[in-house]
Structure formats: structure tokens, C-alpha cells
Coordinates of C-alpha atoms in Angstrom, one line a residue:
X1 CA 137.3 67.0 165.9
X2 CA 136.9 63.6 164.5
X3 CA 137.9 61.8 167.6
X4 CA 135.1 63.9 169.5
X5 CA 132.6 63.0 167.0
X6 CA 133.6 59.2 167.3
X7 CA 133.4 59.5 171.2
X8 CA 130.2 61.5 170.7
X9 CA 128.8 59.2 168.7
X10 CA 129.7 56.0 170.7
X11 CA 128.7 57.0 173.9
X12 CA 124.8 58.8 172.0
X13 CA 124.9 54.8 170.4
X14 CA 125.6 53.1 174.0
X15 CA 122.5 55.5 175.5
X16 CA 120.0 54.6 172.7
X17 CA 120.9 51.0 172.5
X18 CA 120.3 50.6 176.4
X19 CA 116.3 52.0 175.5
X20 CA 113.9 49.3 176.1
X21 CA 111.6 48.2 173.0
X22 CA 108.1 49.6 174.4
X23 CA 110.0 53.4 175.4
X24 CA 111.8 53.4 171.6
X25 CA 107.6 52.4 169.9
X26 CA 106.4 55.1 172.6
X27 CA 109.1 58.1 171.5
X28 CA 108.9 57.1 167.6
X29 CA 105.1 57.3 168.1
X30 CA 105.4 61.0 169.7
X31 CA 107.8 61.8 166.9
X32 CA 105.7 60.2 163.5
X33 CA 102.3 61.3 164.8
X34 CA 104.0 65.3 165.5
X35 CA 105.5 65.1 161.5
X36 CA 101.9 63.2 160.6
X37 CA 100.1 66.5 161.9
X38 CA 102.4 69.0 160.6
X39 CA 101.8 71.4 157.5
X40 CA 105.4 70.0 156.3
X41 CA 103.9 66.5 155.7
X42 CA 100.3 68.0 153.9
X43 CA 102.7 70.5 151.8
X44 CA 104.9 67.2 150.6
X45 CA 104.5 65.5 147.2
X46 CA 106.0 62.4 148.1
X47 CA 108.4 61.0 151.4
X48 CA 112.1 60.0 151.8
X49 CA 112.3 57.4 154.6
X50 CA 114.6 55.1 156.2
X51 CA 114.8 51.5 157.9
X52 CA 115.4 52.0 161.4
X53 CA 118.2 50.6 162.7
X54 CA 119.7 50.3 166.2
X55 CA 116.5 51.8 168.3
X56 CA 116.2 54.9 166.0
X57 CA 113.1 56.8 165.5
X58 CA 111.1 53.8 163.5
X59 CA 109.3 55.5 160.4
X60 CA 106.7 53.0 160.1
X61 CA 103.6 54.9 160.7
X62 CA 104.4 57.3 158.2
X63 CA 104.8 54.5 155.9
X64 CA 101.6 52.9 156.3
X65 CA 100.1 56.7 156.0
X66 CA 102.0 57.9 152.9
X67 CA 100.9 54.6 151.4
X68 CA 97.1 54.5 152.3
X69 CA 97.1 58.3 151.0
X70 CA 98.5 57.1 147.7
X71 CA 101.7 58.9 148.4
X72 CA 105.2 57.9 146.4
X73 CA 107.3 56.7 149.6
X74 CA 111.1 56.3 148.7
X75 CA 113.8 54.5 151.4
X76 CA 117.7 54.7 150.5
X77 CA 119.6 51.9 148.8
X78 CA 123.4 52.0 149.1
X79 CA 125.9 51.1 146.7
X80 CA 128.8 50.5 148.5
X81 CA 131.6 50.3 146.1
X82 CA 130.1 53.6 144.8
X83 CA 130.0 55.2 148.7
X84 CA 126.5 56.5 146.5
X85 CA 123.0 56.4 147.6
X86 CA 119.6 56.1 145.3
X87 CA 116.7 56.1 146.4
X88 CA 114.0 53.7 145.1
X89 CA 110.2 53.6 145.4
X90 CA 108.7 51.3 147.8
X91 CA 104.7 50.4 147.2
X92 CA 104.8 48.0 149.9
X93 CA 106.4 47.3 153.6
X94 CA 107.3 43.6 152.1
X95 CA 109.7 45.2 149.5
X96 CA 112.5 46.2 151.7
X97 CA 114.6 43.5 152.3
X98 CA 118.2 43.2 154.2
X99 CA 120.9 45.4 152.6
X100 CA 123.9 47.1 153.3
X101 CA 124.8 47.3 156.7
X102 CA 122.4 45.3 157.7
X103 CA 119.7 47.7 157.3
X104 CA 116.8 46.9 155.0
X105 CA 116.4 48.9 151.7
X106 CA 113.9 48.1 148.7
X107 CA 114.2 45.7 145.6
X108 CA 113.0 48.0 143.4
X109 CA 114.2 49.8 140.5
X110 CA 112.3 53.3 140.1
X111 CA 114.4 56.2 141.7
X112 CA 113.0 59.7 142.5
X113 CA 114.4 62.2 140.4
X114 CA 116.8 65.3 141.9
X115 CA 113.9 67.4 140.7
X116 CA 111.2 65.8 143.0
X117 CA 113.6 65.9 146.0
X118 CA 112.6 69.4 145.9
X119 CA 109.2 69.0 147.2
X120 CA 110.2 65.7 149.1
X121 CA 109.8 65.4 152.9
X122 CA 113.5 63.7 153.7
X123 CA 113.3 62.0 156.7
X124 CA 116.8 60.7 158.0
X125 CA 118.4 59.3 160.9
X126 CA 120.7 60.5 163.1
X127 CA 122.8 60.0 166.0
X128 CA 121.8 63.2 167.7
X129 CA 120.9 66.4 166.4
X130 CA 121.2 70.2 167.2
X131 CA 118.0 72.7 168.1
X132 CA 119.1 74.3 164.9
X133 CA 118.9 71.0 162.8
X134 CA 122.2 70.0 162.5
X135 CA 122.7 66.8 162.3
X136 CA 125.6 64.0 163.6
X137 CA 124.7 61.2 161.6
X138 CA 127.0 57.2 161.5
X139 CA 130.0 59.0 159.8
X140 CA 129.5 57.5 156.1
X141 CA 128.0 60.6 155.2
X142 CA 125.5 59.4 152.5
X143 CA 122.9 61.5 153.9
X144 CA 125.2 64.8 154.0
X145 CA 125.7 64.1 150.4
X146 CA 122.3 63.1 149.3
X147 CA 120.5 66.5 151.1
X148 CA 123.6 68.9 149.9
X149 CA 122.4 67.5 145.9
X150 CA 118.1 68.8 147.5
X151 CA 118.5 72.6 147.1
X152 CA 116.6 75.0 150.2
X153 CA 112.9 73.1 149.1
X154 CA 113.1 70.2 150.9
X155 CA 112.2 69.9 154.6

């Protein structure tokens, strides 16, 4: 099974990476204005998002809206030694900075709390993903670990 998900995973990394600049803003567009309009994002104390990396779905957009609304907006940091990942507050797009794996992540301090992850939209990348949700994501599995600590709440 592991050897499928590597193949699975390089030959989903091969297709994405081939995506010209303009299609990936077009299809993250599609994707952040459907979550912008959706009862999921209005029911949602605060947002977990990501750095895109790699021609993923950019989060940007939801960003600048979570902010303007006055929104807490959280992106991952990684602590590799740990193989942990905390999530820190971000008040402003100029606060992420390179991190681990070359993928930016904020210089903050304040974390969100297990508790709020309960009413938390979690937005996370992925190198594909099922119609039922299920997710295949780079294979360091800090996001399998950081939704298995969120409980059924969070979306």
C-alpha cells in the first residue's frame, strides 16, 4: 500500500506541477469563492489555513476575507525535530515567512487552543482527495495528526 501511495502521489505531483500559473489562480479562485459562500465559512469562529505550495489550491482570498471580517486566521508551523505541528495566529499576510520545507508559516507566538479547533474551519492541502473526503496528503502526516486531536466539530 505504501508503494501505491508513493506512485499515487508522484504521478498527482507531476500533473499539478505541469498546471500553468493563470489555470492554478483560476481553479483556487472557483475553490476559495465556493468555501467564501458557503454556511461552513459564516458558521466558523475562526480559520485554519495553509501556505500553498507546489500549485495547490492558494488560500489567499480567504485570508484577506477572514482578516477584513476581523476573523482569528491560524497557518501551521512545524517543528521538525518534534514531527509536531502548532498553529499560530497570523494578523497579517507579511508575517509568514519561509519555514520548514520551504513553505512559509508565521513568526508568531499565539496558538489556537484544542478547544477552538472545534468550531475552526481547517483548511488543508492535499495531494488528491476522495468524493467522501478522504484525504492523500505529502506522507508526513501532520495534518492526519492535527484533525484526529479536532473532534466531529470541525469542518
Amino acid at each position: 500500500m505504501a508503494d501505491e501511495k508513493r506512485s499515487f502521489r508522484s504521478i498527482l505531483n507531476e500533473a499539478r506541477s505541469a498546471l500553468a500559473a493563470e489555470r492554478v489562480r483560476a481553479l483556487s479562485d472557483a475553490v476559495q469563492l465556493r468555501l467564501l459562500k458557503s454556511g461552513l465559512w459564516r458558521s466558523a469562529s475562526c480559520a485554519v489555513l495553509y501556505s500553498s505550495k507546489d500549485n495547490e489550491v492558494l488560500t489567499d482570498r480567504i485570508l484577506a476575507q477572514a482578516l477584513s471580517a476581523g476573523r482569528r486566521v491560524f497557518y501551521p508551523k512545524i517543528d521538525r525535530a518534534r514531527r509536531a505541528m502548532r498553529l499560530v495566529r497570523v494578523t497579517d499576510p507579511a508575517e509568514l515567512a519561509a519555514g520548514a520545507f520551504g513553505i512559509a508559516e508565521p513568526a508568531g507566538s499565539e496558538a489556537i487552543t484544542a478547544e477552538d479547533l472545534a468550531h475552526a474551519l481547517i483548511c488543508v492541502p492535499g495531494v488528491a482527495f476522495s468524493v467522501r473526503g478522504e484525504r492523500l496528503g505529502r506522507g508526513g502526516r501532520y495534518y492526519d495528526r492535527l484533525l484526529s486531536q479536532t473532534g466531529p466539530g470541525p469542518t
